PDB file of C-alpha atoms in Angstrom:
ATOM      1  CA  MET G   1       0.000   0.000   0.000  1.00  0.00           C
ATOM      2  CA  ARG G   2       1.345   3.435  -0.929  1.00  0.00           C
ATOM      3  CA  ASP G   3       1.869   6.198   1.617  1.00  0.00           C
ATOM      4  CA  PRO G   4      -1.198   8.475   1.292  1.00  0.00           C
ATOM      5  CA  MET G   5       0.880  11.629   1.939  1.00  0.00           C
ATOM      6  CA  THR G   6       3.765  11.013  -0.464  1.00  0.00           C
ATOM      7  CA  ASN G   7       2.349   8.330  -2.782  1.00  0.00           C
ATOM      8  CA  ALA G   8       5.622   6.464  -2.223  1.00  0.00           C
ATOM      9  CA  ALA G   9       5.697   2.704  -2.346  1.00  0.00           C
ATOM     10  CA  PRO G  10       6.565   1.128   0.992  1.00  0.00           C
ATOM     11  CA  LEU G  11      10.147   0.055   1.485  1.00  0.00           C
ATOM     12  CA  PRO G  12      10.814  -3.589   2.104  1.00  0.00           C
ATOM     13  CA  GLU G  13      11.204  -4.347   5.785  1.00  0.00           C
ATOM     14  CA  SER G  14      14.558  -5.915   5.001  1.00  0.00           C
ATOM     15  CA  SER G  15      16.051  -2.652   3.741  1.00  0.00           C
ATOM     16  CA  ALA G  16      18.062  -0.287   5.892  1.00  0.00           C
ATOM     17  CA  LEU G  17      19.574   3.130   5.555  1.00  0.00           C
ATOM     18  CA  ALA G  18      23.199   2.869   4.468  1.00  0.00           C
ATOM     19  CA  LEU G  19      24.445   6.025   6.176  1.00  0.00           C
ATOM     20  CA  PRO G  20      24.073   4.962   9.838  1.00  0.00           C
ATOM     21  CA  ALA G  21      25.921   1.708   9.221  1.00  0.00           C
ATOM     22  CA  LEU G  22      28.825   3.496   7.537  1.00  0.00           C
ATOM     23  CA  ALA G  23      28.823   6.395  10.004  1.00  0.00           C
ATOM     24  CA  GLY G  24      29.425   3.959  12.852  1.00  0.00           C
ATOM     25  CA  LEU G  25      32.601   2.783  11.130  1.00  0.00           C
ATOM     26  CA  ALA G  26      33.781   6.358  10.648  1.00  0.00           C
ATOM     27  CA  THR G  27      33.238   7.225  14.291  1.00  0.00           C
ATOM     28  CA  ALA G  28      35.023   4.104  15.503  1.00  0.00           C
ATOM     29  CA  SER G  29      37.965   4.632  13.113  1.00  0.00           C
ATOM     30  CA  SER G  30      38.596   8.360  13.508  1.00  0.00           C
ATOM     31  CA  SER G  31      41.288   9.710  15.805  1.00  0.00           C
ATOM     32  CA  PRO G  32      43.100  13.019  16.311  1.00  0.00           C
ATOM     33  CA  LEU G  33      45.655  11.892  13.692  1.00  0.00           C
ATOM     34  CA  ARG G  34      43.274  10.372  11.170  1.00  0.00           C
ATOM     35  CA  ASP G  35      39.913  11.658  10.049  1.00  0.00           C
ATOM     36  CA  VAL G  36      37.369   9.359   8.401  1.00  0.00           C
ATOM     37  CA  GLN G  37      34.558  11.046   6.469  1.00  0.00           C
ATOM     38  CA  ILE G  38      31.452   9.471   4.952  1.00  0.00           C
ATOM     39  CA  GLU G  39      29.540  10.731   1.930  1.00  0.00           C
ATOM     40  CA  CYS G  40      26.271   8.955   1.244  1.00  0.00           C
ATOM     41  CA  ASP G  41      22.780   9.929   0.178  1.00  0.00           C
ATOM     42  CA  PRO G  42      20.948   9.987   3.524  1.00  0.00           C
ATOM     43  CA  GLU G  43      17.953   8.317   1.879  1.00  0.00           C
ATOM     44  CA  LEU G  44      19.907   5.525   0.174  1.00  0.00           C
ATOM     45  CA  ARG G  45      18.535   2.211   1.384  1.00  0.00           C
ATOM     46  CA  LEU G  46      20.265  -1.099   0.940  1.00  0.00           C
ATOM     47  CA  PRO G  47      18.609  -4.494   1.120  1.00  0.00           C
ATOM     48  CA  ALA G  48      19.705  -6.563   4.086  1.00  0.00           C
ATOM     49  CA  SER G  49      21.727  -8.782   1.741  1.00  0.00           C
ATOM     50  CA  GLU G  50      23.998  -5.814   0.905  1.00  0.00           C
ATOM     51  CA  ILE G  51      24.498  -4.258   4.351  1.00  0.00           C
ATOM     52  CA  THR G  52      26.961  -6.802   5.752  1.00  0.00           C
ATOM     53  CA  PRO G  53      29.144  -7.025   2.613  1.00  0.00           C
ATOM     54  CA  ILE G  54      29.287  -3.226   2.237  1.00  0.00           C
ATOM     55  CA  VAL G  55      30.129  -2.631   5.903  1.00  0.00           C
ATOM     56  CA  THR G  56      32.723  -5.439   5.839  1.00  0.00           C
ATOM     57  CA  ILE G  57      34.362  -4.130   2.648  1.00  0.00           C
ATOM     58  CA  THR G  58      34.450  -0.615   4.085  1.00  0.00           C
ATOM     59  CA  GLY G  59      35.873  -1.855   7.381  1.00  0.00           C
ATOM     60  CA  GLU G  60      38.615  -3.856   5.629  1.00  0.00           C
ATOM     61  CA  ALA G  61      39.599  -0.887   3.453  1.00  0.00           C
ATOM     62  CA  ILE G  62      39.650   1.515   6.421  1.00  0.00           C
ATOM     63  CA  ALA G  63      41.653  -0.960   8.520  1.00  0.00           C
ATOM     64  CA  TYR G  64      44.246  -1.320   5.747  1.00  0.00           C
ATOM     65  CA  ALA G  65      44.565   2.449   5.412  1.00  0.00           C
ATOM     66  CA  LEU G  66      44.908   2.940   9.166  1.00  0.00           C
ATOM     67  CA  GLN G  67      47.576   0.252   9.375  1.00  0.00           C
ATOM     68  CA  HIS G  68      49.616   0.979   6.237  1.00  0.00           C
ATOM     69  CA  ALA G  69      48.833   4.342   4.639  1.00  0.00           C
ATOM     70  CA  PHE G  70      50.074   6.616   7.402  1.00  0.00           C
ATOM     71  CA  PRO G  71      53.488   5.431   8.644  1.00  0.00           C
ATOM     72  CA  GLU G  72      55.410   7.025  11.500  1.00  0.00           C
ATOM     73  CA  GLY G  73      52.393   8.808  12.984  1.00  0.00           C
ATOM     74  CA  ARG G  74      51.605  10.679   9.793  1.00  0.00           C
ATOM     75  CA  HIS G  75      48.317  12.616   9.797  1.00  0.00           C
ATOM     76  CA  GLY G  76      45.809  11.637   7.166  1.00  0.00           C
ATOM     77  CA  HIS G  77      42.279  11.453   5.879  1.00  0.00           C
ATOM     78  CA  ILE G  78      40.088   8.619   4.677  1.00  0.00           C
ATOM     79  CA  TRP G  79      37.013   9.291   2.566  1.00  0.00           C
ATOM     80  CA  VAL G  80      34.203   6.787   2.110  1.00  0.00           C
ATOM     81  CA  LYS G  81      31.564   7.381  -0.539  1.00  0.00           C
ATOM     82  CA  LEU G  82      28.559   5.239  -1.401  1.00  0.00           C
ATOM     83  CA  ALA G  83      26.558   6.370  -4.413  1.00  0.00           C
ATOM     84  CA  GLU G  84      24.038   5.063  -6.872  1.00  0.00           C
ATOM     85  CA  LYS G  85      24.367   5.928 -10.553  1.00  0.00           C
ATOM     86  CA  GLU G  86      22.769   4.485 -13.671  1.00  0.00           C
ATOM     87  CA  GLY G  87      21.564   1.317 -11.957  1.00  0.00           C
ATOM     88  CA  ARG G  88      24.866   0.648 -10.209  1.00  0.00           C
ATOM     89  CA  ARG G  89      26.059   1.152  -6.676  1.00  0.00           C
ATOM     90  CA  ILE G  90      29.579   2.450  -6.261  1.00  0.00           C
ATOM     91  CA  LEU G  91      31.518   2.262  -3.006  1.00  0.00           C
ATOM     92  CA  THR G  92      34.859   4.051  -2.835  1.00  0.00           C
ATOM     93  CA  VAL G  93      37.285   4.218   0.063  1.00  0.00           C
ATOM     94  CA  ARG G  94      40.160   6.611  -0.601  1.00  0.00           C
ATOM     95  CA  ASP G  95      42.982   7.913   1.571  1.00  0.00           C
ATOM     96  CA  ASP G  96      45.722  10.513   1.230  1.00  0.00           C
ATOM     97  CA  GLY G  97      48.422   8.199   2.532  1.00  0.00           C
ATOM     98  CA  ILE G  98      51.518   6.774   0.869  1.00  0.00           C
ATOM     99  CA  GLY G  99      49.645   4.710  -1.727  1.00  0.00           C
ATOM    100  CA  MET G 100      49.552   0.964  -2.241  1.00  0.00           C
ATOM    101  CA  PRO G 101      52.213  -1.403  -3.516  1.00  0.00           C
ATOM    102  CA  ASP G 102      51.955  -2.458  -7.159  1.00  0.00           C
ATOM    103  CA  ASP G 103      51.963  -6.178  -6.328  1.00  0.00           C
ATOM    104  CA  LEU G 104      49.026  -6.589  -3.950  1.00  0.00           C
ATOM    105  CA  PRO G 105      48.302 -10.216  -3.057  1.00  0.00           C
ATOM    106  CA  GLU G 106      44.686 -11.414  -3.329  1.00  0.00           C
ATOM    107  CA  GLU G 107      44.766 -14.459  -1.052  1.00  0.00           C
ATOM    108  CA  PRO G 108      41.543 -15.100   0.888  1.00  0.00           C
ATOM    109  CA  SER G 109      43.442 -14.616   4.168  1.00  0.00           C
ATOM    110  CA  ASN G 110      44.314 -11.111   3.026  1.00  0.00           C
ATOM    111  CA  GLY G 111      41.742  -8.338   3.547  1.00  0.00           C
ATOM    112  CA  PHE G 112      41.882  -7.556  -0.171  1.00  0.00           C
ATOM    113  CA  GLY G 113      40.964 -11.146  -1.003  1.00  0.00           C
ATOM    114  CA  ALA G 114      37.922 -10.730   1.239  1.00  0.00           C
ATOM    115  CA  ILE G 115      37.019  -7.492  -0.532  1.00  0.00           C
ATOM    116  CA  GLN G 116      37.234  -9.211  -3.938  1.00  0.00           C
ATOM    117  CA  ALA G 117      35.089 -12.129  -2.720  1.00  0.00           C
ATOM    118  CA  LEU G 118      32.436  -9.846  -1.211  1.00  0.00           C
ATOM    119  CA  ALA G 119      32.315  -7.734  -4.387  1.00  0.00           C
ATOM    120  CA  ARG G 120      31.660 -10.908  -6.392  1.00  0.00           C
ATOM    121  CA  GLN G 121      28.979 -11.914  -3.856  1.00  0.00           C
ATOM    122  CA  LEU G 122      27.242  -8.613  -4.670  1.00  0.00           C
ATOM    123  CA  GLY G 123      27.477  -9.411  -8.392  1.00  0.00           C
ATOM    124  CA  GLY G 124      30.190  -6.853  -9.018  1.00  0.00           C
ATOM    125  CA  TYR G 125      33.923  -6.350  -8.873  1.00  0.00           C
ATOM    126  CA  ALA G 126      36.568  -4.505  -6.866  1.00  0.00           C
ATOM    127  CA  ARG G 127      39.475  -2.368  -7.998  1.00  0.00           C
ATOM    128  CA  ILE G 128      42.260  -1.951  -5.469  1.00  0.00           C
ATOM    129  CA  GLY G 129      45.381   0.151  -5.891  1.00  0.00           C
ATOM    130  CA  SER G 130      46.841   3.609  -5.669  1.00  0.00           C
ATOM    131  CA  ALA G 131      44.678   6.615  -6.448  1.00  0.00           C
ATOM    132  CA  PRO G 132      45.683   8.671  -9.525  1.00  0.00           C
ATOM    133  CA  PHE G 133      46.939  11.602  -7.424  1.00  0.00           C
ATOM    134  CA  GLY G 134      48.377   9.622  -4.509  1.00  0.00           C
ATOM    135  CA  GLY G 135      46.985   7.623  -1.648  1.00  0.00           C
ATOM    136  CA  GLY G 136      45.116   4.351  -1.742  1.00  0.00           C
ATOM    137  CA  LEU G 137      41.828   3.605  -3.466  1.00  0.00           C
ATOM    138  CA  VAL G 138      39.362   0.746  -3.129  1.00  0.00           C
ATOM    139  CA  SER G 139      36.348   0.847  -5.459  1.00  0.00           C
ATOM    140  CA  VAL G 140      33.531  -1.680  -5.520  1.00  0.00           C
ATOM    141  CA  ILE G 141      30.967  -1.476  -8.310  1.00  0.00           C
ATOM    142  CA  TYR G 142      27.919  -3.709  -8.409  1.00  0.00           C
ATOM    143  CA  PRO G 143      24.433  -3.677  -9.931  1.00  0.00           C
ATOM    144  CA  ARG G 144      21.501  -2.303  -8.021  1.00  0.00           C
ATOM    145  CA  THR G 145      19.203  -5.263  -7.601  1.00  0.00           C
ATOM    146  CA  HIS G 146      16.396  -3.728  -5.543  1.00  0.00           C
TER     147      HIS G 146
END
């Protein structure tokens, strides 16, 4: 049944707002030396089947950046963006750290292997490497299914 005020179709009970889930990661990961910022449409809802993979991918990418991108107490920033465009959802986690090595392993025991596997679970793919102007970049692109 549609909402009589807005004429909007009801959202499935299994969907959830993406922003609160990602904001919790940002709060837990930020420190005086490292700032984590989230950019996400506040109304973007994800089906329950996407919440755990997206939060896990984001957590793995943030953890890698916190551990490797800012050596010797270097200050830095991490930006997380979740957007929807042309029927696809795009998650990016970018930092302004030292960048990533060219020969990243993709074993399942490695966080990047987990990111690749979760991207495939969502029906998409992950790109992991250095950002064009420095720092690290993890991008996951997958089709919007709901």
